[in-house]
Amino acid sequence: MGAEIIDGKAFAAGIRDRVAEEVARLKAAGVAPGLAVILVGDDPASEVYVGHKRKATVAAGMASFEHRLPADVSEADLFALIDRLNADPEVHGILCQFPVPAHLDERRTVARIDPAKDVDGLSVANAGLLATGGDALVSCTPLGCLMLLRDRLGNLAGMEAVVVGRSNLFGKPMAQLLLRENCTVTIAHSRTKDLPDVCRRADILVAAVGRARMVRGDWVKPGATVIDVGITREAHPDKPGKTRLVGDVAFDEAEEVAAAITPVPGGVGPMTIACLLANTVTAACRIHDLPEPDGLTA
Amino acid sequence: MGAEIIDGKAFAAGIRDRVAEEVARLKAAGVAPGLAVILVGDDPASEVYVGHKRKATVAAGMASFEHRLPADVSEADLFALIDRLNADPEVHGILCQFPVPAHLDERRTVARIDPAKDVDGLSVANAGLLATGGDALVSCTPLGCLMLLRDRLGNLAGMEAVVVGRSNLFGKPMAQLLLRENCTVTIAHSRTKDLPDVCRRADILVAAVGRARMVRGDWVKPGATVIDVGITREAHPDKPGKTRLVGDVAFDEAEEVAAAITPVPGGVGPMTIACLLANTVTAACRIHDLPEPDGLTA
C-alpha cells in the first residue's frame, strides 16, 4: 500500500500555467499585472528567494519591478517607496522581502502597504477580512495548501481538520480557510494536552510547527490527507558534509497510514510562489473591477 | 449533585463596579470616559436596549451621548455624524445600534467608526487585530464569556474548548480568545458531522447557534463548563399568553452532567453591557496612553 504522494511541484506548475493564461487574458483587456518586490540590504538567502520570484513572475508574463534599498535605509525612505508603489497604477502587488534589518519593523512595514496590493496577505487588514468572510488577499502558503486539498478531496464540507501550529503567517489563516470550506476545525499547538490523540481525529491533518518529524505515523488517522508545512534543514545521514530538508511529519511512517501526503521537499513549498502570482492576478482583477478567475483564490 | 449555576448577573454587577472604580481613577487623571450611541429610526426593541446602555453608562460615572437620526437619514449624514464623533475628544466609544434601516449598510457603517473607538469590536480592523494578536477591542459577548470562564477556571491553558457556531459577531472571536488563552480550540457548526461527539470532547463547551435546547445532556462531558449564548423566546408552557427565554442548551439535562453552567436568562446576557462599559474604559486608556486596568479586557 502506501499513501498517494501529492506532487506539489507538478500542481504548482499547473497553477503557474493558469496564471499565465489569466495574465494573457488581462493584457488583452488592457491590464498588465505587475508585482513589485522590495529588498532591503543584501541577505544572500533573500537574494535567492527574490530571484525565484522574479523568474516566476516574468515567466507568467507579468511585469516584475525590483526595488533595492541599502541595509541602513530609514523607515521614512522605505515608507516613501511603499507610498509610491501604492499609488503606481502599473503595480498590483507589493511585497517586502523579510527579514528586514532590525531597525525596521515588519508589522509597521506591512501595514504601510495598501491592503488591496498586499499579495503576501500579511496585513492586519487582510487578516480581518479573512476572519470576517470578506474578500481578503490570503497568505500564500495556506492558500497553496487549500488548493492542494481541494484538488485532492473536492468538497471539504464536514471533514474534521486539525491544524497543528497557530502562527499568524500560517496556522491561523489556514484554520480560517478550512472553516470557510465548512470543515470542523481544531487548532492545536504546543500547549495542547494530548497532541497525538487530537491529530488522530483528523481527516485533514496540517502540520506547521517547524520541528522535524514530530508528527509520528501513529498520530495519523488511517485514510487521512496529511499536509506537511514544516521545513527543517538537517545534516544528511548518508552524505557527510551535505544537508537535506525534512518536514514536521515522519514521512516514512505516516505514508503507511495516510491516504495522501505531501512530501518535503516538493509538496507545499512550490505552491508558495505559485500563490504569490495567483494573488497578484486576483489583486489586479479587483483593482480593475474585472471578474476574478476561478480557482486562483480562496 | 447538579452543576454550579454561574451567576452572570452578579458577576456583571461586579464588573460594572470595577468599571466605576476605573472611571473614577481616570477622572482623577483628567480623563472623563464617554460613550456615544447612535440610534437610527425608532425600533422599539432598539429603544429598550439603548435605554439599558444609557442607564449603565451613567451609573458607572461615564458620559453618555445619544444621537438620534430619522429612519430615512442618508448614509452621508450618518457618516458625517460618525466622523464628528471620531474626532470628538470627549467620546472614547462609539456604537451604532443595529439593526439599521435597510437602505443603510451595517458593514460600511461599522467600518466608518474609528477602530480605536469601536467598542462593539465589530469592525474588520478589530477582527484583524484579534486574529493577529494585536490590541483589539473585542466584541462584547465573547469578551464576557471569557471573563466568566477565567473567573471560574483560572488558567485555561491546555483545555479542550469547543465553540458551536461560527458567526463573526460571536463564534469566531470567541475561538480566537480561547486560542489566545492556550486552549485547544475546535469550531463546530451546522455542517459538523457528529456534533454530539465533538461536543463531548469539550472541557469548555460554548453554544451559540440560536436553536432552543439543541445541546442535549449527553453531549456534555462530565465535569465540563458550559456557556450558553443562545437566547430564543418561546411560548411559556405553563402560563398561557406568556413567553420565556431559553438557551441553546437543554439546561435541566446538562446541569446533571456539567460542573458549571450559565443559565438563560441570567448567565451570559448581563455580561454584554458590562463589557461594553469595560471596552469604553479600555478605549479611553489606550487613546490617552494610560495603563489599562487588569481584567477588563482580553
XYZ file of C-alpha atoms in Angstrom:
596
model
C 0.000 0.000 0.000
C 1.376 3.426 0.951
C -0.197 6.823 0.505
C -0.510 8.785 -2.685
C 2.358 11.259 -2.730
C 0.931 14.686 -3.558
C 3.160 16.249 -6.215
C 3.190 19.899 -5.240
C 5.756 20.735 -7.889
C 3.572 19.479 -10.731
C 0.455 21.059 -9.233
C 2.228 24.396 -8.765
C 3.375 24.274 -12.398
C -0.268 23.864 -13.374
C -1.260 26.892 -11.281
C 1.517 28.940 -12.853
C 0.196 27.954 -16.284
C -3.303 29.012 -15.238
C -1.872 32.311 -14.011
C -0.100 32.825 -17.351
C -3.380 32.264 -19.214
C -5.135 34.774 -16.996
C -2.335 37.284 -17.429
C -2.741 36.963 -21.211
C -6.496 37.497 -20.844
C -5.916 40.573 -18.665
C -3.389 42.020 -21.075
C -5.906 41.577 -23.893
C -8.290 43.615 -21.725
C -5.651 46.335 -21.367
C -4.397 45.438 -17.875
C -0.793 44.262 -17.468
C -0.444 42.800 -13.965
C 2.716 43.874 -12.154
C 4.435 42.723 -8.973
C 6.846 44.973 -7.076
C 9.379 43.391 -4.724
C 11.334 45.432 -2.171
C 14.631 44.054 -0.949
C 16.387 45.848 1.907
C 20.077 45.029 2.357
C 21.857 42.072 0.800
C 20.919 38.951 2.748
C 22.055 36.083 0.466
C 19.028 33.859 1.177
C 16.688 36.767 0.419
C 18.565 37.366 -2.854
C 17.841 33.766 -3.850
C 14.135 33.977 -2.945
C 13.715 37.289 -4.754
C 15.435 35.792 -7.790
C 12.997 32.852 -7.834
C 10.055 35.224 -7.549
C 11.357 37.439 -10.362
C 11.816 34.457 -12.683
C 8.354 33.063 -11.976
C 6.726 36.485 -12.357
C 8.321 37.092 -15.738
C 7.618 33.527 -16.873
C 3.921 34.123 -16.185
C 4.010 37.178 -18.429
C 3.733 39.709 -15.619
C 5.810 42.808 -15.062
C 8.371 42.432 -12.285
C 9.658 45.542 -10.509
C 12.565 45.180 -8.127
C 13.473 47.880 -5.651
C 16.693 47.507 -3.699
C 17.346 49.657 -0.671
C 20.540 49.820 1.405
C 20.590 47.926 4.713
C 20.642 51.223 6.622
C 17.663 52.776 4.820
C 15.451 54.849 7.108
C 11.864 53.846 7.743
C 10.805 57.150 6.205
C 12.576 56.333 2.939
C 11.205 52.786 2.886
C 7.691 54.115 3.504
C 8.105 56.751 0.803
C 8.868 53.962 -1.657
C 5.854 51.938 -0.479
C 3.640 55.012 -0.846
C 4.871 55.491 -4.414
C 4.158 51.838 -5.229
C 0.717 52.056 -3.571
C -0.084 54.904 -5.969
C 1.517 53.359 -9.071
C -1.185 52.063 -11.453
C 1.285 49.605 -13.028
C 1.800 47.860 -9.688
C -0.909 45.430 -8.497
C 1.092 43.536 -5.920
C 3.733 44.724 -3.446
C 5.849 42.603 -1.172
C 8.744 43.464 1.053
C 11.111 40.504 1.391
C 11.533 39.601 5.062
C 13.525 39.602 7.257
C 14.367 43.306 7.119
C 17.254 44.768 9.180
C 16.483 45.064 12.893
C 15.959 48.851 12.878
C 12.878 48.350 10.694
C 9.583 46.956 11.980
C 7.939 44.227 9.889
C 4.443 44.855 11.222
C 4.600 48.581 10.516
C 6.085 47.909 7.090
C 3.296 45.546 6.093
C 0.706 47.988 7.463
C 2.036 50.653 5.099
C 1.251 48.556 2.021
C -2.202 49.180 0.522
C -4.205 46.077 1.641
C -5.504 45.772 -1.933
C -1.879 45.236 -3.076
C -0.715 43.156 -0.085
C -0.214 39.970 -2.132
C 1.613 38.264 0.733
C -1.655 38.617 2.677
C 0.256 39.554 5.815
C -1.526 42.740 6.852
C -3.895 43.096 9.777
C -6.446 44.437 7.290
C -6.345 41.223 5.247
C -6.410 39.063 8.397
C -9.568 40.934 9.403
C -11.174 40.431 6.000
C -10.337 36.718 6.120
C -11.706 36.408 9.660
C -14.993 38.098 8.732
C -15.632 36.435 5.390
C -14.577 39.381 3.246
C -12.531 39.461 0.047
C -9.096 39.086 1.580
C -5.778 38.562 -0.096
C -4.765 35.331 1.625
C -1.279 34.463 2.845
C 0.361 32.374 0.096
C 1.303 29.150 1.914
C -2.121 28.439 3.472
C -3.748 29.349 0.156
C -1.477 26.824 -1.555
C -2.417 24.127 0.961
C -6.087 24.839 0.388
C -5.619 24.446 -3.376
C -3.881 21.086 -2.894
C -6.661 19.899 -0.575
C -9.456 20.981 -2.909
C -7.708 19.297 -5.811
C -7.386 16.035 -3.958
C -10.583 15.941 -1.887
C -13.066 18.089 -3.791
C -15.706 19.321 -1.355
C -14.196 19.570 2.139
C -17.510 20.200 3.948
C -17.986 18.292 7.186
C -14.449 16.961 7.335
C -12.505 17.058 10.594
C -9.458 19.246 10.048
C -6.684 19.645 12.592
C -4.115 22.412 12.146
C -1.047 21.982 14.356
C 0.581 25.380 14.877
C -1.073 28.770 15.294
C 1.197 31.335 13.663
C -0.253 34.485 12.112
C 1.583 33.603 8.925
C 0.192 30.111 8.537
C -1.806 28.308 11.232
C -4.449 30.921 11.920
C -5.228 31.769 8.275
C -5.176 28.035 7.405
C -7.812 27.419 10.085
C -9.939 30.277 8.729
C -9.733 28.866 5.201
C -10.733 25.366 6.320
C -13.623 26.824 8.329
C -14.766 28.695 5.242
C -14.764 25.327 3.424
C -17.140 24.054 6.139
C -14.653 21.764 7.856
C -14.908 21.196 11.602
C -11.625 22.849 12.523
C -9.382 22.256 15.530
C -6.316 24.398 16.176
C -3.691 22.552 18.207
C -0.347 23.874 19.415
C 2.470 23.470 21.895
C 0.092 23.730 24.861
C -2.281 21.057 23.561
C -2.502 18.244 26.092
C -2.735 15.016 24.109
C -1.478 16.111 20.715
C -1.261 12.578 19.199
C -4.878 11.972 20.160
C -6.037 15.300 18.745
C -4.179 14.586 15.496
C -5.806 11.163 15.212
C -9.212 12.860 14.817
C -8.163 14.473 11.583
C -9.453 13.655 8.131
C -7.221 16.552 7.119
C -4.047 16.942 9.174
C -1.949 20.049 8.587
C 1.363 20.253 10.446
C 3.153 23.598 10.725
C 5.317 23.674 13.818
C 8.864 23.599 12.471
C 10.012 20.518 14.417
C 11.472 17.770 12.265
C 9.438 14.531 12.172
C 7.390 15.497 15.224
C 4.150 14.022 13.869
C 4.555 10.239 14.026
C 2.807 7.596 11.963
C 0.518 6.539 14.791
C -0.736 10.125 15.114
C -2.317 9.808 11.680
C -5.849 8.509 11.193
C -5.932 5.779 8.560
C -7.055 7.307 5.291
C -6.270 10.886 6.286
C -4.820 13.522 3.984
C -1.613 14.906 5.504
C -0.206 18.314 4.583
C 3.317 18.921 5.849
C 4.244 22.597 6.004
C 7.415 22.187 8.068
C 10.852 22.661 6.555
C 13.888 21.889 8.688
C 17.397 21.602 7.271
C 19.481 18.884 8.882
C 22.741 17.046 8.275
C 22.314 14.322 5.669
C 22.658 10.915 7.399
C 24.345 9.228 4.429
C 26.255 12.056 2.752
C 28.876 13.613 5.042
C 29.000 17.395 4.749
C 25.649 17.516 2.963
C 22.285 18.640 4.307
C 18.700 17.749 3.483
C 15.252 19.171 4.115
C 12.757 17.337 6.302
C 9.191 18.117 7.282
C 7.204 18.124 10.529
C 5.842 14.677 9.708
C 7.759 11.397 9.987
C 7.134 10.728 6.319
C 8.046 7.035 6.123
C 5.721 6.201 8.996
C 2.828 8.465 8.006
C 2.965 7.323 4.409
C 1.975 3.817 5.559
C -1.226 5.123 7.192
C -2.408 8.188 5.275
C -4.362 8.112 2.022
C -2.319 11.015 0.701
C 0.612 13.069 1.931
C 2.763 15.953 0.757
C 6.499 15.238 0.678
C 9.215 17.629 1.878
C 10.643 18.963 -0.350
C 8.310 19.031 -3.346
C 4.970 19.282 -1.546
C 3.728 22.571 -0.131
C 6.902 24.537 -0.880
C 6.442 25.040 -4.625
C 2.890 26.296 -4.040
C 4.023 29.445 -2.268
C 5.408 31.305 -5.284
C 2.578 29.989 -7.462
C 0.109 31.530 -4.998
C 2.023 34.801 -4.937
C 1.469 35.018 -8.687
C -2.162 33.956 -8.283
C -2.679 36.677 -5.652
C -1.180 39.280 -7.976
C -3.687 38.321 -10.676
C -6.516 38.419 -8.118
C -5.375 41.856 -6.912
C -5.202 43.160 -10.496
C -8.733 41.900 -11.219
C -10.132 43.510 -8.069
C -8.340 46.817 -8.611
C -9.716 46.993 -12.159
C -13.133 45.606 -11.221
C -12.747 42.668 -13.600
C -14.145 39.178 -12.915
C -11.785 37.014 -10.864
C -10.644 33.733 -12.389
C -11.909 30.555 -10.709
C -9.587 28.516 -8.545
C -6.853 31.096 -8.016
C -8.086 32.333 -4.667
C -9.903 31.116 -1.546
C -25.191 16.726 42.662
C -26.022 19.197 39.852
C -23.745 21.790 38.349
C -22.789 25.110 39.845
C -25.052 27.712 38.254
C -22.859 30.587 37.069
C -24.497 33.811 38.186
C -23.805 36.157 35.285
C -25.957 38.877 36.783
C -23.901 39.058 39.981
C -20.617 38.773 38.092
C -21.646 41.506 35.663
C -22.546 43.749 38.604
C -19.020 43.191 39.902
C -17.540 44.165 36.531
C -19.683 47.285 36.434
C -18.383 48.184 39.911
C -14.811 47.658 38.699
C -15.558 49.871 35.709
C -16.951 52.565 38.008
C -13.746 52.498 40.080
C -11.630 52.820 36.967
C -13.785 55.653 35.681
C -13.211 57.488 38.976
C -9.471 56.879 38.643
C -9.491 58.171 35.056
C -11.472 61.259 36.011
C -8.938 61.975 38.741
C -6.308 61.809 35.980
C -8.307 64.329 33.940
C -9.940 61.895 31.519
C -13.738 61.515 31.595
C -14.642 58.421 29.550
C -17.605 58.932 27.240
C -19.746 56.583 25.161
C -21.719 57.790 22.151
C -24.680 55.758 20.938
C -26.298 56.324 17.541
C -29.897 55.250 17.079
C -31.398 55.418 13.596
C -35.204 55.324 13.437
C -37.472 54.261 16.263
C -37.396 50.466 16.516
C -38.979 49.758 19.933
C -36.559 46.930 20.847
C -33.595 49.164 19.983
C -35.081 51.911 22.174
C -35.107 49.471 25.090
C -31.509 48.325 24.507
C -30.247 51.878 24.130
C -32.060 52.805 27.338
C -30.328 49.975 29.236
C -26.962 51.058 27.871
C -27.550 54.705 28.789
C -28.514 53.773 32.365
C -25.495 51.516 32.848
C -23.133 54.091 31.329
C -24.325 56.854 33.613
C -24.344 54.525 36.644
C -20.660 53.795 36.018
C -19.917 57.523 36.090
C -19.278 57.849 32.369
C -20.644 60.421 29.991
C -23.420 59.116 27.748
C -24.104 60.833 24.417
C -27.175 59.815 22.461
C -27.639 60.724 18.830
C -30.976 60.023 17.194
C -31.322 60.115 13.458
C -34.523 59.755 11.431
C -35.221 56.372 9.805
C -34.663 57.890 6.356
C -31.309 59.509 7.167
C -28.868 59.345 4.267
C -25.632 57.411 4.586
C -23.778 60.677 4.026
C -25.467 62.295 7.032
C -24.900 59.203 9.212
C -21.234 59.143 8.203
C -20.887 62.879 8.862
C -22.074 62.231 12.430
C -19.670 59.300 12.842
C -16.808 61.455 11.541
C -17.668 64.142 14.114
C -17.718 61.566 16.913
C -14.447 60.050 15.682
C -12.872 63.488 16.061
C -14.562 64.391 19.371
C -12.055 64.147 22.254
C -14.883 63.642 24.782
C -16.007 60.476 23.003
C -13.989 57.270 23.611
C -16.528 54.742 22.441
C -18.987 54.849 19.552
C -21.661 52.330 18.753
C -24.441 52.363 16.233
C -27.410 50.337 17.459
C -28.281 47.629 14.939
C -30.363 46.799 13.018
C -30.354 49.983 10.960
C -32.969 50.594 8.222
C -32.411 48.525 5.078
C -31.043 51.403 2.946
C -28.016 51.604 5.266
C -25.207 49.037 5.239
C -24.060 47.720 8.627
C -20.621 46.688 7.436
C -19.916 50.078 5.875
C -21.275 51.832 8.945
C -19.010 49.928 11.323
C -16.056 50.494 9.004
C -16.605 54.248 9.296
C -16.098 54.192 13.088
C -12.500 54.785 14.204
C -11.302 51.269 15.209
C -9.884 52.790 18.403
C -13.444 53.819 19.379
C -15.239 50.708 18.025
C -16.305 49.476 21.490
C -18.636 46.873 19.999
C -15.493 45.320 18.448
C -17.363 44.688 15.202
C -15.005 46.230 12.673
C -12.820 44.321 10.242
C -9.874 46.246 11.697
C -10.536 44.901 15.199
C -11.163 41.374 13.858
C -7.751 41.597 12.187
C -6.069 42.785 15.369
C -7.696 39.974 17.341
C -6.676 37.400 14.723
C -3.050 38.557 14.734
C -2.566 39.017 18.475
C -2.779 42.796 18.461
C -4.559 45.130 20.894
C -8.075 44.709 19.615
C -11.306 45.988 21.053
C -13.123 42.665 21.425
C -16.784 42.036 20.660
C -18.665 42.317 23.993
C -20.418 38.951 24.284
C -17.351 36.749 23.671
C -15.347 39.012 25.974
C -17.993 38.495 28.667
C -17.849 34.711 28.213
C -14.074 34.815 28.539
C -14.350 36.749 31.801
C -16.816 34.200 33.214
C -14.525 31.336 32.199
C -11.414 32.918 33.681
C -13.279 33.627 36.894
C -14.449 30.038 37.221
C -11.468 28.104 35.805
C -8.447 30.341 36.321
C -5.791 29.357 33.806
C -7.440 27.872 30.698
C -4.202 26.611 29.095
C -4.369 23.151 27.585
C -8.116 22.775 27.984
C -10.207 21.434 25.127
C -12.654 24.131 24.095
C -15.447 23.596 21.584
C -17.321 26.592 20.182
C -20.550 25.660 18.409
C -21.415 28.398 15.921
C -19.102 30.475 13.753
C -20.640 33.931 13.447
C -18.428 36.991 13.011
C -20.187 38.526 15.986
C -19.579 35.675 18.406
C -18.222 32.262 17.377
C -15.115 33.367 15.512
C -13.917 35.959 18.065
C -14.727 33.516 20.907
C -12.488 30.920 19.248
C -9.696 33.487 18.877
C -9.959 34.430 22.555
C -9.830 30.808 23.712
C -6.852 30.183 21.441
C -5.106 33.183 22.976
C -5.720 31.560 26.391
C -3.869 28.480 25.079
C -6.905 26.234 24.805
C -7.044 23.599 22.083
C -9.938 25.084 20.148
C -12.456 23.389 17.879
C -15.030 25.376 15.914
C -18.111 23.321 15.116
C -21.185 24.403 13.147
C -24.179 23.291 11.137
C -22.021 21.280 8.745
C -20.186 19.387 11.503
C -20.764 15.672 11.062
C -21.088 14.206 14.562
C -21.841 17.274 16.623
C -22.718 15.395 19.852
C -19.399 13.583 19.689
C -17.451 16.775 19.013
C -19.183 18.485 21.952
C -18.336 15.570 24.242
C -14.620 16.396 23.843
C -15.067 19.760 25.482
C -13.754 20.802 28.855
C -15.236 24.165 27.861
C -18.377 23.990 25.729
C -19.701 27.235 24.294
C -23.003 27.052 22.427
C -24.047 29.910 20.157
C -26.325 28.665 17.418
C -29.723 30.147 18.305
C -31.623 26.848 18.394
C -33.504 26.247 21.626
C -32.238 23.286 23.692
C -30.236 21.847 20.800
C -27.307 20.757 23.011
C -28.531 17.767 24.994
C -27.266 16.491 28.313
C -25.463 13.535 26.779
C -23.476 15.911 24.548
C -21.770 17.293 27.650
C -18.590 15.774 29.042
C -18.921 15.096 32.776
C -17.271 17.943 34.631
C -17.329 20.367 31.718
C -18.018 24.081 31.995
C -20.931 25.016 29.734
C -21.511 28.537 28.423
C -24.887 29.054 26.794
C -25.009 32.070 24.490
C -28.319 31.237 22.813
C -31.463 33.238 23.523
C -34.719 32.070 21.999
C -38.106 33.408 23.054
C -40.840 30.787 23.149
C -44.365 30.378 24.471
C -44.361 29.630 28.173
C -45.547 26.041 28.727
C -47.370 26.796 31.999
C -48.515 30.391 31.593
C -50.859 30.841 28.627
C -50.163 34.005 26.673
C -46.747 34.455 28.309
C -43.319 33.830 26.813
C -39.980 32.841 28.267
C -36.329 32.847 27.183
C -34.433 29.599 26.638
C -30.870 28.879 25.648
C -29.160 26.589 23.150
C -28.522 24.036 25.891
C -31.124 21.696 27.401
C -30.418 23.144 30.824
C -32.093 20.529 33.043
C -30.209 17.702 31.335
C -26.840 19.439 31.059
C -26.982 20.626 34.651
C -26.836 16.973 35.767
C -23.555 16.380 33.933
C -21.621 19.653 33.824
C -19.516 21.023 36.658
C -20.776 24.539 35.941
C -23.273 26.085 33.541
C -24.651 29.506 32.692
C -28.433 29.804 32.872
C -30.654 31.606 30.351
C -31.595 34.239 31.297
C -29.088 35.496 33.866
C -25.908 33.945 32.500
C -24.081 35.462 29.547
C -26.709 38.121 28.794
C -25.875 40.569 31.593
C -22.182 40.441 30.659
C -22.714 42.160 27.304
C -23.473 45.649 28.616
C -20.844 45.258 31.366
C -18.263 44.524 28.651
C -19.424 47.478 26.584
C -18.576 49.676 29.579
C -15.301 47.825 30.110
C -14.384 48.350 26.437
C -15.106 52.069 26.734
C -12.695 52.302 29.684
C -10.093 50.295 27.736
C -10.532 52.566 24.712
C -10.162 55.683 26.877
C -6.948 54.330 28.432
C -5.451 53.496 25.039
C -6.434 56.803 23.457
C -4.811 58.680 26.355
C -1.856 56.310 26.637
C -2.710 55.427 30.232
C -2.164 51.981 31.774
C -5.066 49.609 31.162
C -6.786 48.131 34.199
C -6.397 44.387 34.732
C -9.251 42.065 33.981
C -11.382 44.387 31.883
C -10.132 43.189 28.522
C -8.848 40.053 26.788
